[in-house]
Coordinates of C-alpha atoms in Angstrom, one line a residue:
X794 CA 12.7 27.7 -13.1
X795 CA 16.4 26.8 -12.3
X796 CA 17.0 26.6 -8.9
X797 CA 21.1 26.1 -7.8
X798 CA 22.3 24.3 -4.6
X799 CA 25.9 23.5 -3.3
X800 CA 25.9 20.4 -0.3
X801 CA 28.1 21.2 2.5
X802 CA 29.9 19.9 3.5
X803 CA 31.8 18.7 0.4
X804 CA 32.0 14.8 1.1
X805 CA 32.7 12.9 -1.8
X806 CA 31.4 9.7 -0.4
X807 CA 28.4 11.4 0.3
X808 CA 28.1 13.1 -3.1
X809 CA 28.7 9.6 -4.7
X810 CA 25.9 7.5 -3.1
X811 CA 23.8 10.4 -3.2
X812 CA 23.6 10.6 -7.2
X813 CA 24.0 6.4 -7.4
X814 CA 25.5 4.2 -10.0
X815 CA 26.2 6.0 -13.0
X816 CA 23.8 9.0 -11.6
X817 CA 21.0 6.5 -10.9
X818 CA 19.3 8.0 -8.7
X819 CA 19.7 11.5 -10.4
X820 CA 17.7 10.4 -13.6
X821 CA 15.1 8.4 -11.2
X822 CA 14.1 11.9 -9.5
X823 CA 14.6 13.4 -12.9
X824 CA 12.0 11.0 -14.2
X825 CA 9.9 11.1 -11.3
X826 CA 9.4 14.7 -11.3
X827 CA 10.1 15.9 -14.2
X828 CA 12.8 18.1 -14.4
X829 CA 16.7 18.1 -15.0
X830 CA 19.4 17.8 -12.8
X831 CA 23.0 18.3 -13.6
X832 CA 25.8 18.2 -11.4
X833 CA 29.7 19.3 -11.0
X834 CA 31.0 18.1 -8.0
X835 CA 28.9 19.4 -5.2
X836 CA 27.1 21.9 -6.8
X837 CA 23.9 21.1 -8.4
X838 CA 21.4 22.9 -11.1
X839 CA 17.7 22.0 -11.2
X840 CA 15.8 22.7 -14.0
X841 CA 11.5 22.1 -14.1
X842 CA 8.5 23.9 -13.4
X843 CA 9.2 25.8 -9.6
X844 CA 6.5 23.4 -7.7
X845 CA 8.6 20.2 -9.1
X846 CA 12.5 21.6 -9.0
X847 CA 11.9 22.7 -5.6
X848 CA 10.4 18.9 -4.3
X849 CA 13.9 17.5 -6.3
X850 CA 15.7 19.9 -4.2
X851 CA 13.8 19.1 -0.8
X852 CA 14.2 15.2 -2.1
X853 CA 18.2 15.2 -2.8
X854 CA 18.8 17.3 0.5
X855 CA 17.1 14.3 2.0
X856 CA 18.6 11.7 0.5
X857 CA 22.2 13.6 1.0
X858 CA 21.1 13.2 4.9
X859 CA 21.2 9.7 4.3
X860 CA 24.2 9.1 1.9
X861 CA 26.4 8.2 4.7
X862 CA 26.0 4.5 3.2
X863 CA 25.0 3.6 -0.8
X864 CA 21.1 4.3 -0.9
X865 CA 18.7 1.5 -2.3
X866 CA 16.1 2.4 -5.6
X867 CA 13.7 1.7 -3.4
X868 CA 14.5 5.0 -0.6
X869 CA 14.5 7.5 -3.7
X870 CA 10.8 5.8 -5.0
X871 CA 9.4 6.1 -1.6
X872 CA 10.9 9.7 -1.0
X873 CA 9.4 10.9 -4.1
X874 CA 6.3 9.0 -3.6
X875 CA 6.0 10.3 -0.2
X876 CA 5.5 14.7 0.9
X877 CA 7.8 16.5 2.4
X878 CA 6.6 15.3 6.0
X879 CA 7.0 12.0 4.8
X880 CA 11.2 12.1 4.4
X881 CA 12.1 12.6 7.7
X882 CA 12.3 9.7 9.7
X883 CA 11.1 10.2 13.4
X884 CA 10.2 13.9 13.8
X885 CA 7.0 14.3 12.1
X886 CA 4.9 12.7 14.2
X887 CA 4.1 9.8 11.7
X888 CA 2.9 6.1 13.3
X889 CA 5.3 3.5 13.5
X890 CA 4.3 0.0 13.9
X891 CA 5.4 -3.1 15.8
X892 CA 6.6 -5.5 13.4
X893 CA 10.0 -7.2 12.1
X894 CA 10.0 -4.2 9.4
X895 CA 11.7 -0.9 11.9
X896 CA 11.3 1.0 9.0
X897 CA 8.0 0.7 8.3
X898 CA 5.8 4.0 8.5
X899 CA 3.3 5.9 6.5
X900 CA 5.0 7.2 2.9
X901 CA 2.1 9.4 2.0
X902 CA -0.4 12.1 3.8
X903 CA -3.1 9.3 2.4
X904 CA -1.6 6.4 4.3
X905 CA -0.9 8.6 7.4
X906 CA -4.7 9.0 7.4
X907 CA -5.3 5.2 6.7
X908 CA -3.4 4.4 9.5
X909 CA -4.9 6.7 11.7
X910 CA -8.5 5.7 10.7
X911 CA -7.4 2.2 11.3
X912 CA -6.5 3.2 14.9
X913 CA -9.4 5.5 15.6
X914 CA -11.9 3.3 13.5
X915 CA -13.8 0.1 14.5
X916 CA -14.3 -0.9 10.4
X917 CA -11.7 0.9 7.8
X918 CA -12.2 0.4 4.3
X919 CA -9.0 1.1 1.9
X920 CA -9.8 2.1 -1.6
X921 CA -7.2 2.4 -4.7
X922 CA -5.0 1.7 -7.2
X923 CA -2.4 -1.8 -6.7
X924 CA 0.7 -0.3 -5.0
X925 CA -0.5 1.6 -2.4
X926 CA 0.2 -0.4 0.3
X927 CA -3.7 -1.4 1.1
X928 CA -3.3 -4.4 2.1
X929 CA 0.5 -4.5 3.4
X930 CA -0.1 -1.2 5.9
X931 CA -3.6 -3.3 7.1
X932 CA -1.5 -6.4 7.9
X933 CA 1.6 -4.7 9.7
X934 CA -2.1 -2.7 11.9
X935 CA -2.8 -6.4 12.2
X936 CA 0.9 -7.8 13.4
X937 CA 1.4 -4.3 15.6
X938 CA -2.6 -4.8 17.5
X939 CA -0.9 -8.7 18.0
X940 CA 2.2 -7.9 19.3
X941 CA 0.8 -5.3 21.7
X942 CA -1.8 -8.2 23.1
X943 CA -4.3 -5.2 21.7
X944 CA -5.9 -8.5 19.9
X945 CA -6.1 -12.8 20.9
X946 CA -6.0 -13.4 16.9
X947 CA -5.5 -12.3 13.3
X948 CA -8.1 -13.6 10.4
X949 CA -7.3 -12.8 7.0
X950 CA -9.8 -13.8 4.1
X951 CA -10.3 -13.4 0.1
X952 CA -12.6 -14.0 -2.1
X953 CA -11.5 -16.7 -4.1
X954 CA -12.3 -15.4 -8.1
X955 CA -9.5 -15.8 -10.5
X956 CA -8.3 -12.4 -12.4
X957 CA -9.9 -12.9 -15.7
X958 CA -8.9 -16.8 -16.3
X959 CA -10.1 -20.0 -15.7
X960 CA -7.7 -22.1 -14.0
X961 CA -10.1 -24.9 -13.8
X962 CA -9.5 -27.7 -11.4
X963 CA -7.0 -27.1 -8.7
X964 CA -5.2 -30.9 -7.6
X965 CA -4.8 -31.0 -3.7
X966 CA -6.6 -30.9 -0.3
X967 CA -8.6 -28.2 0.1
X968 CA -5.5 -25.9 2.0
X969 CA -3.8 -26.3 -1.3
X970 CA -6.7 -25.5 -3.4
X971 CA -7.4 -22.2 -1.8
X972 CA -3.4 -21.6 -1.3
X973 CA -2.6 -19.5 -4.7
X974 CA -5.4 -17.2 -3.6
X975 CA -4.4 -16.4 -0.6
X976 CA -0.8 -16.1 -1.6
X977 CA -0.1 -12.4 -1.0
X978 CA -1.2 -12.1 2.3
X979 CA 1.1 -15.2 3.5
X980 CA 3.7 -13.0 1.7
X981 CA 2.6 -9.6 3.8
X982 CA 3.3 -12.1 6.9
X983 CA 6.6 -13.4 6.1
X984 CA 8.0 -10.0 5.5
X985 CA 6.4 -8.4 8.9
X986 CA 6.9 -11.4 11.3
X987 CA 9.4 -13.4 9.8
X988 CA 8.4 -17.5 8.9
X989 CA 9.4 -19.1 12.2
X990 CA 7.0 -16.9 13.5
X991 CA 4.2 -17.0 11.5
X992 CA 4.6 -20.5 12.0
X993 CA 4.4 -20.4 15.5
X994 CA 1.8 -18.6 15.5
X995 CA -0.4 -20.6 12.9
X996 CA 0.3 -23.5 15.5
X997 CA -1.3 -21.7 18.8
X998 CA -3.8 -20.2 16.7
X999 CA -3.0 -16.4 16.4
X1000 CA -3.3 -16.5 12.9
X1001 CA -6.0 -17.4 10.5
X1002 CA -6.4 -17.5 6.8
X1003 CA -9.2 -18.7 5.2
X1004 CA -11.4 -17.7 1.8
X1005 CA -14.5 -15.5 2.6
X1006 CA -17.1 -18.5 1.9
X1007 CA -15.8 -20.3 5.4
X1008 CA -17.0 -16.8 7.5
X1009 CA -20.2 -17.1 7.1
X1010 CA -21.9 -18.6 10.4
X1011 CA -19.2 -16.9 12.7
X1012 CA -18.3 -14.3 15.0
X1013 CA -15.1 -12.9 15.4
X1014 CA -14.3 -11.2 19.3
X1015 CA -11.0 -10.0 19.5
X1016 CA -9.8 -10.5 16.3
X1017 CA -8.2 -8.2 13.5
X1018 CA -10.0 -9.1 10.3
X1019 CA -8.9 -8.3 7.1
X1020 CA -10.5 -8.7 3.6
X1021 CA -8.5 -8.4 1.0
X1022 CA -9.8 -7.7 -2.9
X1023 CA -13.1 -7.0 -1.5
X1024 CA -13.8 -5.6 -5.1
X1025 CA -14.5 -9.7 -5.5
X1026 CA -17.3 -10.0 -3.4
X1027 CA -21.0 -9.7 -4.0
X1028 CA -23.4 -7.0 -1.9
X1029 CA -24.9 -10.2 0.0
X1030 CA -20.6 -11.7 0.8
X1031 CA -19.9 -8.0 2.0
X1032 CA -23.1 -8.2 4.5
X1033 CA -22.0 -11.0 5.8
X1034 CA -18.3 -10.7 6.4
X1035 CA -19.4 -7.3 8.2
X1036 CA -22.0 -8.8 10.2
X1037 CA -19.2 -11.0 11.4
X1038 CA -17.5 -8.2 13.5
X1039 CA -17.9 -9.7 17.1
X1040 CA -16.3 -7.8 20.6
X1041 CA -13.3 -6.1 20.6
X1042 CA -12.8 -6.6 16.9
X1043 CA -11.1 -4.4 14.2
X1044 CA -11.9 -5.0 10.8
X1045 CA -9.9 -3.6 7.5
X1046 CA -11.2 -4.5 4.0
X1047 CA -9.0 -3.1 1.3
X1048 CA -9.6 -3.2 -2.5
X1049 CA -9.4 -1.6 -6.2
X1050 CA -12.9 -0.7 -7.5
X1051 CA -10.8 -0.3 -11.3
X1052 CA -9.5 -4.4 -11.4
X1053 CA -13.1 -6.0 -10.6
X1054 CA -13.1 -9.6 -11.9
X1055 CA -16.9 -10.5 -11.0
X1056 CA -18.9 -11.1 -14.3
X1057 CA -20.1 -8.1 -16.2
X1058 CA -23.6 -8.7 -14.9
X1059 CA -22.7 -8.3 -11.1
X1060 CA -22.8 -5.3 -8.2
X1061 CA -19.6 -5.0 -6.6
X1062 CA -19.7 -5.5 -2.7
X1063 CA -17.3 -3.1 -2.4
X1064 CA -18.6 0.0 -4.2
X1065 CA -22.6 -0.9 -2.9
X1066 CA -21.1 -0.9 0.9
X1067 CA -19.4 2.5 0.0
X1068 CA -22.1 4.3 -0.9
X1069 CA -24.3 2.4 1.3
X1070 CA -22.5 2.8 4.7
X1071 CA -20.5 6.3 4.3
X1072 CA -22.5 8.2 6.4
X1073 CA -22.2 5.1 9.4
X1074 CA -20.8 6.6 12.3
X1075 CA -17.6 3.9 13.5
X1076 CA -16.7 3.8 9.5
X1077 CA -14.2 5.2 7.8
X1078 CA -13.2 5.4 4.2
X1079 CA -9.6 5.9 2.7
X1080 CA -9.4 6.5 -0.7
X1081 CA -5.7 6.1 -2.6
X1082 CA -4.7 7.5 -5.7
X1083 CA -1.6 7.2 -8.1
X1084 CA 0.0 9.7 -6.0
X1085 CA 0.4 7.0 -3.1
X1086 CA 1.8 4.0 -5.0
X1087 CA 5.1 3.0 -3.4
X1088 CA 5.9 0.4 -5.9
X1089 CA 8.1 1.1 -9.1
X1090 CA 7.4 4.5 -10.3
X1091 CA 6.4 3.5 -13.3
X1092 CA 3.0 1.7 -11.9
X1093 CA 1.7 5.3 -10.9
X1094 CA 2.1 5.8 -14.7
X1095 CA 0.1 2.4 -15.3
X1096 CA -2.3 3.3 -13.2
X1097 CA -3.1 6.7 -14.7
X1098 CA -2.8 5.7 -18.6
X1099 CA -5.6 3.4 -17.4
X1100 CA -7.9 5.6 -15.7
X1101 CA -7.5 8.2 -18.6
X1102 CA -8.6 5.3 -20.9
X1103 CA -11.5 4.3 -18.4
X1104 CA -12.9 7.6 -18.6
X1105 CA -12.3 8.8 -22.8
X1106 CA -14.2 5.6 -22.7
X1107 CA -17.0 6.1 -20.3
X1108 CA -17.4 9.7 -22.1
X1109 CA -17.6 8.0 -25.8
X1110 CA -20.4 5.3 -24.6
X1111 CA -22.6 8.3 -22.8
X1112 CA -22.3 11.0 -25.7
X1113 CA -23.6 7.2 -28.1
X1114 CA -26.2 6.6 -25.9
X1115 CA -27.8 9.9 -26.5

């Protein structure tokens, strides 16, 4: 199908920041989609299957809406990551949440419904694929229920299991052994609160992280707890952190279920409490797929090859074992 639009009105500035440096962001919705675009001036040609020329279309009209001012690689990945819904900026209805980040809303239907079980939800669990936005959205939930005074305090834990290498001993007290772990979330709270803040708030206690081992023995009333890679944890580490969940508490765990790194031998906390506690009314599950990675576009392709290869795989072992 070859679909042909003209933008009007003709504004060259526009027109230029709308295709990008050397037609940039052209070939990125090209590759994205996969179709053709080809321009001459202000009249474009679209070429690809209808369903796919039509979202370029819907996705350069967008981004023309915004080519007042050059548009960054990262607005055309998240247009094209996100539906239709998802580029307009304050009149579908979407959540927005109180943090340093004004931009920062739901980029998919999947993460509009994570969010809103996260609001409507006591315990959410986030299931998917690395680039997402698990753990980020759960963390700006947290920052937002903090700056509303919704929550007193913020806990954040991992289990601390290294991704398929030994690092061996770490030098250090026992905050810098557990630090590289626990990395990423202090990076999530940089980007939403800003360091003086998160400093600030380390000091009066608003925020906590720790690795899963030190929860066991607490309760935790009005705080929003996350746990992050919860694809780390045992059956018996996931009963407790849950049993944790004290007054006035909302709870997020978030993990992938395809980049376990427990030995071979061992259950998965995260896919036991899945299909143990699906049918518990208060819980709600959110499961991502490629389609909702906001990262580079090319990590939705990542994360497909490897599925694909997960499953040829999984079919070759069960057509041996009979």
């Amino acid at each position: 199908m070859i679909l042909r639009h003209t933008f009007t009105p003709h504004n060259n500035t526009r027109l230029s920041n709308l295709c990008g440096p050397m037609d940039e962001h052209l070939r990125t919705v090209e590759t994205g989609l996969q179709v053709s675009v080809a321009h001459r001036h202000e009249q474009f040609k679209i070429d690809g299957h209808k369903k796919n020329a039509e979202r370029a279309l819907e996705v350069l009209q967008a981004l023309y809406e915004l080519a007042d001012r050059p548009i960054r690689d990262e607005t055309v990945q998240l247009m094209l990551a996100g539906d239709s819904a998802s580029l307009s900026e304050d009149e579908d209805g979407t959540q927005r949440l109180h943090t340093r980040r004004a931009d920062l809303k739901a980029r998919t239907p999947n993460q509009s419904v994570y969010l809103e079980n996260i609001a409507t939800h006591d315990i959410t669990f986030g299931i998917g694929p690395a680039g997402t936005g698990k753990t980020y959205l759960a963390v700006a939930c947290a920052v937002d229920a903090l700056e509303r005074s919704a929550v007193q305090r913020i806990v954040l834990t991992r289990p601390a299991v290294e991704a398929g290498e030994r690092l061996g001993f770490l030098p250090g007290d026992l905050t810098q052994k557990v630090d590289p772990y626990l990395r990423p979330l202090y990076d999530a709270l940089y980007d939403l609160m800003g360091f003086d803040r998160v400093v600030k708030a380390f000091e009066r206690n608003q925020l906590e992280i720790a690795p899963l081992a030190f929860m066991r023995g607490r309760t935790l009333n009005n705080a929003f707890v996350i746990l992050d890679e919860a694809q780390n944890t045992t059956p018996e580490q996931m009963k407790m952190f849950l049993t944790r969940i004290g007054f006035g508490a909302r709870c997020v765990v978030t993990g992938d279920i395809s980049q376990i790194d427990l030995p071979k031998e061992a259950t998965s906390g995260l896919i036991d409490a899945e299909r143990v506690l699906k049918r518990v009314k208060g819980i709600a599950f959110t499961r991502f797929t490629s389609a909702d990675v906001v990262r580079h576009p090319l990590v939705a392709r990542i994360v497909d090859a490897y599925d694909a290869q997960r499953k040829t795989s999984s079919a070759v072992s069960t057509t041996r074992s009979r």
